Coordinates of C-alpha atoms in Angstrom, one line a residue:
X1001 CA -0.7 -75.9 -55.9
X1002 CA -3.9 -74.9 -54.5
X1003 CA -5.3 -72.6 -52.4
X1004 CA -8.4 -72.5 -49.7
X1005 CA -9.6 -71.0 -46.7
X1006 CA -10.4 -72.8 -43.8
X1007 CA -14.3 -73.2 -42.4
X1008 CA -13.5 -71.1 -39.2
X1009 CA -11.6 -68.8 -38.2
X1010 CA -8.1 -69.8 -37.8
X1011 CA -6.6 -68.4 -34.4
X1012 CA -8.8 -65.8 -34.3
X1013 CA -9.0 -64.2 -37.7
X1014 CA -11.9 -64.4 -39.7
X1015 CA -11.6 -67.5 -42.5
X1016 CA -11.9 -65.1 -45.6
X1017 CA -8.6 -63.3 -44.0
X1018 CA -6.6 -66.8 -43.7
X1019 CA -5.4 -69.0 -46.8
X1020 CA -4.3 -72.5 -47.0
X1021 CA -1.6 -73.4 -49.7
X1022 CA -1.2 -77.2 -50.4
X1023 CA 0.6 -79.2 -53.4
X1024 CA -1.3 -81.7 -55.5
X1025 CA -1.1 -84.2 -53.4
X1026 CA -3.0 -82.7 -51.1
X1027 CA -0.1 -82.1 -48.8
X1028 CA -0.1 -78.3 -46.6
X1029 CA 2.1 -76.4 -47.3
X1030 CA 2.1 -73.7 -45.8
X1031 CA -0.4 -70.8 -44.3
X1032 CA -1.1 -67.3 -44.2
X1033 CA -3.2 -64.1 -43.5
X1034 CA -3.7 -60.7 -42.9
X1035 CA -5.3 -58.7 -40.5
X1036 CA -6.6 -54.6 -40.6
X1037 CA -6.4 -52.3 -38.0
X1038 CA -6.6 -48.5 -37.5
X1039 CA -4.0 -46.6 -35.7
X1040 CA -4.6 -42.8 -35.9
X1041 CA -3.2 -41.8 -33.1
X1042 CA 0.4 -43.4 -33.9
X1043 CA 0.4 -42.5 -38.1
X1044 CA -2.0 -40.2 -38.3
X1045 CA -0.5 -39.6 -42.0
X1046 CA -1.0 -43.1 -42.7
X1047 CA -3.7 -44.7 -40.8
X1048 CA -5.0 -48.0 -42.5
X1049 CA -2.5 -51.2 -41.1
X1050 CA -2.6 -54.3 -42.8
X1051 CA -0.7 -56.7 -41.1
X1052 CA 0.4 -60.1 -43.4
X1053 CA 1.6 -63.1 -41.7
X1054 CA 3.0 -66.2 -44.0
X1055 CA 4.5 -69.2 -42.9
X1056 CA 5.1 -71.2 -45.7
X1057 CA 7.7 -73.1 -47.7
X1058 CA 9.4 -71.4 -50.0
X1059 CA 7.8 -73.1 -53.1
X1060 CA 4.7 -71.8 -51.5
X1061 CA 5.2 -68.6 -50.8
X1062 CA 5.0 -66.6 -54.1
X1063 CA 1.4 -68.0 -54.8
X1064 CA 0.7 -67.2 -50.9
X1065 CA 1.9 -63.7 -51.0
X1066 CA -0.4 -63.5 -54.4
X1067 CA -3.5 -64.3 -52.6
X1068 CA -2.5 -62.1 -49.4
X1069 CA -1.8 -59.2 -51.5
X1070 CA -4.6 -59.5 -53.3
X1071 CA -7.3 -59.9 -49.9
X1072 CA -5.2 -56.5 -48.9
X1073 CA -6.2 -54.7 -51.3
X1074 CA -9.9 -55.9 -51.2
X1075 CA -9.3 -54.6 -47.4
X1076 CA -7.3 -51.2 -48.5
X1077 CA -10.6 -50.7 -50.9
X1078 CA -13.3 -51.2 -48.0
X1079 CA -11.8 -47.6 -46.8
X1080 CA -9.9 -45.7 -50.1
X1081 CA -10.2 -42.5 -48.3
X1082 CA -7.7 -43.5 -45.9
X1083 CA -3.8 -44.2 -46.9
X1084 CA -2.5 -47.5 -45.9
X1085 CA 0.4 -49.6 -45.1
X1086 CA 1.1 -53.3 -45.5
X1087 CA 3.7 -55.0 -43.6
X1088 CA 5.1 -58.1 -41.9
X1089 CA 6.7 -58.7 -38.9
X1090 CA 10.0 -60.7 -39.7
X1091 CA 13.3 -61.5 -37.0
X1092 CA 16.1 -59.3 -38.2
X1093 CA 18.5 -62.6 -38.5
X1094 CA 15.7 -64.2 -40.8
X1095 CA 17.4 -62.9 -43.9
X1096 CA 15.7 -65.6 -45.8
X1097 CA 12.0 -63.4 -45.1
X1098 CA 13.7 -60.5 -45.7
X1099 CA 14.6 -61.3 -48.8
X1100 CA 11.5 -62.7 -49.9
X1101 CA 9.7 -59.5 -48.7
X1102 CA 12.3 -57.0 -50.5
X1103 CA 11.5 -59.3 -53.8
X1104 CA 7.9 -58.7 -53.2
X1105 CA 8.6 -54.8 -52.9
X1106 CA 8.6 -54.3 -49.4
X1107 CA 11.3 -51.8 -48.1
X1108 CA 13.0 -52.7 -44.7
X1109 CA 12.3 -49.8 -43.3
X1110 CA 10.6 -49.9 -40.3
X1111 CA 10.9 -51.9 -37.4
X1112 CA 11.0 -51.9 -33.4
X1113 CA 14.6 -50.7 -31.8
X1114 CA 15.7 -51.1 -28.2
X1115 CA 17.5 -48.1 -26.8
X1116 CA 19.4 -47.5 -23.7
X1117 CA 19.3 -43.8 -21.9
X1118 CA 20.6 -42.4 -18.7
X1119 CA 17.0 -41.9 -16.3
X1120 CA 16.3 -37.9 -16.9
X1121 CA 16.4 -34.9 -14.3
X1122 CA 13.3 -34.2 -13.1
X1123 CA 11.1 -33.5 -10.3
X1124 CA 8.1 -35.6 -9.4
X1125 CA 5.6 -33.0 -9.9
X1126 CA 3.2 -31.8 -12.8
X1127 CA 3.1 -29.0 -14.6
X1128 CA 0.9 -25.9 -13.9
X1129 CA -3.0 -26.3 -13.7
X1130 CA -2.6 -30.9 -13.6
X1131 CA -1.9 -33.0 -10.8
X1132 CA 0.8 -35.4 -10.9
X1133 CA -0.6 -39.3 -9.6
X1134 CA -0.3 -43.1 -9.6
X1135 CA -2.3 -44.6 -12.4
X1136 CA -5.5 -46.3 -10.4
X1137 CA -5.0 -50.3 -11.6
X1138 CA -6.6 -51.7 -8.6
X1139 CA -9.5 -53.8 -10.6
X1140 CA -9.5 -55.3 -13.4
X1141 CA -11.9 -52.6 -14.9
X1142 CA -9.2 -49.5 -14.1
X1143 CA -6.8 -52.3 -15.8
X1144 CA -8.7 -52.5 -18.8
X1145 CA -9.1 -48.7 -19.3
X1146 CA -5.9 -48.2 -18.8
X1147 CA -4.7 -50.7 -21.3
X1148 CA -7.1 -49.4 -24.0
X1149 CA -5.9 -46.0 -23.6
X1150 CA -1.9 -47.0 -23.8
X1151 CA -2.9 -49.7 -26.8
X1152 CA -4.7 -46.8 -29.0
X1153 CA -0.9 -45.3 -29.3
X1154 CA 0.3 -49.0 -30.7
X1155 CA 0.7 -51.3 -33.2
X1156 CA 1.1 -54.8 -31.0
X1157 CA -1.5 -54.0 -28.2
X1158 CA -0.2 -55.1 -24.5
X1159 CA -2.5 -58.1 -23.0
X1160 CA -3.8 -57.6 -19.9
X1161 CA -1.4 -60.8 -18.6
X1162 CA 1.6 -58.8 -19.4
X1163 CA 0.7 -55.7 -17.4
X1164 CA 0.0 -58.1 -14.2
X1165 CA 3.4 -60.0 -14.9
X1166 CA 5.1 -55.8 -15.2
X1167 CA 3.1 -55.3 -11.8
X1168 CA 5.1 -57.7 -10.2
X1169 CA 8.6 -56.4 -10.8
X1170 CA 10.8 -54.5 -8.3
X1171 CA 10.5 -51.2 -10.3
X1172 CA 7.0 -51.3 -11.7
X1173 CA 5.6 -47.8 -11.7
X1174 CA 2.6 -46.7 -14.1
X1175 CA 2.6 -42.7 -13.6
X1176 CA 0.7 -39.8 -15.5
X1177 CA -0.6 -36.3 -15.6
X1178 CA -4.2 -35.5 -15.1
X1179 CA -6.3 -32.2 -16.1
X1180 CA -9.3 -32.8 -14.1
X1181 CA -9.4 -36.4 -13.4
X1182 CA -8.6 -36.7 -16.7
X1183 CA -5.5 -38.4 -18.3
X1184 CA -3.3 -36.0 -20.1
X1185 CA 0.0 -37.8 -20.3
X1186 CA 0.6 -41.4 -19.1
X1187 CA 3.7 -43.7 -18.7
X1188 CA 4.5 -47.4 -17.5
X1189 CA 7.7 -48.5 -15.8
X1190 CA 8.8 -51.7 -14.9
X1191 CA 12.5 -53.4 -14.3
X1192 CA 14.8 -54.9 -11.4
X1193 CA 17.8 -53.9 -10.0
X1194 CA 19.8 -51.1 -11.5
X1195 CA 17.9 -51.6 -14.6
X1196 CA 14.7 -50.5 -15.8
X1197 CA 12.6 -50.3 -18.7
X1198 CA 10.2 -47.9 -20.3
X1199 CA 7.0 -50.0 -21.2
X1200 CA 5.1 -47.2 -23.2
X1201 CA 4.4 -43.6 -22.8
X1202 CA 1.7 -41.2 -24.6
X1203 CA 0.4 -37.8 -24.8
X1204 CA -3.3 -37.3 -25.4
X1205 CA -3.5 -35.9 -29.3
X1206 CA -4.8 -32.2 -28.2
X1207 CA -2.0 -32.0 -25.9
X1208 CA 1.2 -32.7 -27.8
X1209 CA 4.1 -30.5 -28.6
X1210 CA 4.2 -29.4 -25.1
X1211 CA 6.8 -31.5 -23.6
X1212 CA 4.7 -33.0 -21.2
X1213 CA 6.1 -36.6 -22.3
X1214 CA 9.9 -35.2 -21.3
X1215 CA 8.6 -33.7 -18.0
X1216 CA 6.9 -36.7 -17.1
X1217 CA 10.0 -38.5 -17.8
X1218 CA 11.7 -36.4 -15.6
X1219 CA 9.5 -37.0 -12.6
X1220 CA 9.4 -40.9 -13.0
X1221 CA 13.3 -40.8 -13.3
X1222 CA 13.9 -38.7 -10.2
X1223 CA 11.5 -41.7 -8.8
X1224 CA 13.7 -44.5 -10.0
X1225 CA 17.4 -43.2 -9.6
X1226 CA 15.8 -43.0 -5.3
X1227 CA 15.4 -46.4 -6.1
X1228 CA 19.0 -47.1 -7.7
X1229 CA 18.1 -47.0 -11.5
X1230 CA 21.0 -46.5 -13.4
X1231 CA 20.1 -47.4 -16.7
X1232 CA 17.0 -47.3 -18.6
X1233 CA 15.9 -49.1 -21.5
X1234 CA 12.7 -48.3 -24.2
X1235 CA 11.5 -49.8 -27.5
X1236 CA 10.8 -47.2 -30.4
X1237 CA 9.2 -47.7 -33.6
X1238 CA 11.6 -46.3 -36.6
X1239 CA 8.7 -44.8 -38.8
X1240 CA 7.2 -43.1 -35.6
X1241 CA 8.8 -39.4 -35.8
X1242 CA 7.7 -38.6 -32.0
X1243 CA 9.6 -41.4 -30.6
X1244 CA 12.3 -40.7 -32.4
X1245 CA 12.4 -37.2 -31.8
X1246 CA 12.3 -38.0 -27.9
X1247 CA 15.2 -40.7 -27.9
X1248 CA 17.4 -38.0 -29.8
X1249 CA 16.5 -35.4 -26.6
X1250 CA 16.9 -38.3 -24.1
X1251 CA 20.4 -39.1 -25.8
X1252 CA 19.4 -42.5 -25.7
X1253 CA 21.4 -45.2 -27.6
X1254 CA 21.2 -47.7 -30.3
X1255 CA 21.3 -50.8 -28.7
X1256 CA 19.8 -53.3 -31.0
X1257 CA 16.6 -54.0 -33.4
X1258 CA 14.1 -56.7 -31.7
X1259 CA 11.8 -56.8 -34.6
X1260 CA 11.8 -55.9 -38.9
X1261 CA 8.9 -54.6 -39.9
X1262 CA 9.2 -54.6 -43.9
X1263 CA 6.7 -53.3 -45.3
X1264 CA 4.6 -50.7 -48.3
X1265 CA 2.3 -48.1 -49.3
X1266 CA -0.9 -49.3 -50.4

């Protein structure tokens, strides 16, 4: 077997990221590549994210993982000063992946939960010395703001198309708290009927341990249940101890895991 890269890049990732695997006939089979990112705001103990994506048969996808791994490192080296974590992104019925990850020393321990919790008591107002206020998404420039300050706190950033498609549910609320003018604490709603969903929330870094994420729960709650919320629904990531923490206070349930994300410590 042999592998290449391709001339350009290859759905938007630069060619030296992507790798071509074909038998010696010439025949593809199979492709893959990785992609770096930095996410200190989320795992600020481990910042560096290499994402690997292979799709490959499974002849292939030894020497593919070879050539990945060894283009994440070259990555992981541009920036040794900072810890790092590779990982895929695998369905948690694709045991087949999950195998062949676990072989290749990934651990299955991450990935992206959906829990259900009861809409919190609250009031809809801020706390002392902030005002409590719609977030402005009236042009597609307060849109854009908005979605790179939300997408700094993730690790699958929300497309502008998504938040427009959110805008135009029954229960779509984008709310936060503001210390002059500025955004403190942020949170996006959106659902039907008696259910809705919590898109994303965030707490600016310097502002954390406070419980400004809870109160502002509270508030936007308060806001739904007027609207007949009985149910709301959120997606946490597993290695993220500040989500975690606040589905524990929320009492929120396991309901079920929407995506693996095996991965290790580079």
């Amino acid at each position: 077997m042999r592998i290449t890269h391709p001339q350009a890049p290859f759905q938007g990732v630069a060619p030296e990221n992507v790798f071509f695997v074909a038998n010696d006939q010439q025949i593809q089979m199979g492709t893959g590549y990785v992609m770096q990112f930095f996410q200190g705001e989320m795992y600020p103990e481990r910042p560096s994210h290499i994402f690997m994506q292979i799709d490959a048969q499974p002849s292939a996808r030894a020497l593919m993982y070879g050539a990945l791994l060894a283009r994440a490192e070259q990555l992981r080296a541009l920036n040794p000063q900072l810890p790092a974590r590779l990982y895929a992104q695998v369905d948690p019925e694709n045991l087949d992946m999950l195998r062949f990850y676990e072989s290749c020393g990934f651990k299955d321990d991450d990935g992206e939960d959906l829990f259900r919790f009861a809409p919190p008591e609250g009031t809809p107002r801020a706390p002392m010395g902030m005002t409590f206020n719609s977030v402005p998404l009236s042009d597609e420039a307060t849109q854009n703001a908005f979605l790179q300050r939300i997408n700094a706190q993730r690790i699958q950033p929300i497309t502008r198309d998504y938040l427009q498609l959110w805008q135009q549910q029954q229960h779509f609320m984008a709310l936060g708290f503001y210390r002059g003018g500025q955004p403190v604490c942020e949170a996006v709603f959106s659902g039907t009927g008696v259910n809705a969903t919590l898109l994303m929330i965030y707490t600016r870094s310097d502002f954390r341990r406070q419980g400004l994420a809870k109160q502002l729960l509270g508030a936007a709650g308060y806001l739904l249940k007027e609207r007949g919320v009985v149910n709301m629904y959120t997606r946490i990531f597993r290695r993220n101890a500040p989500q975690v923490a606040l589905m524990k206070r929320l009492g929120g349930t396991f309901v079920r895991t929407i995506t693996s994300l095996p991965g290790m410590d580079l």
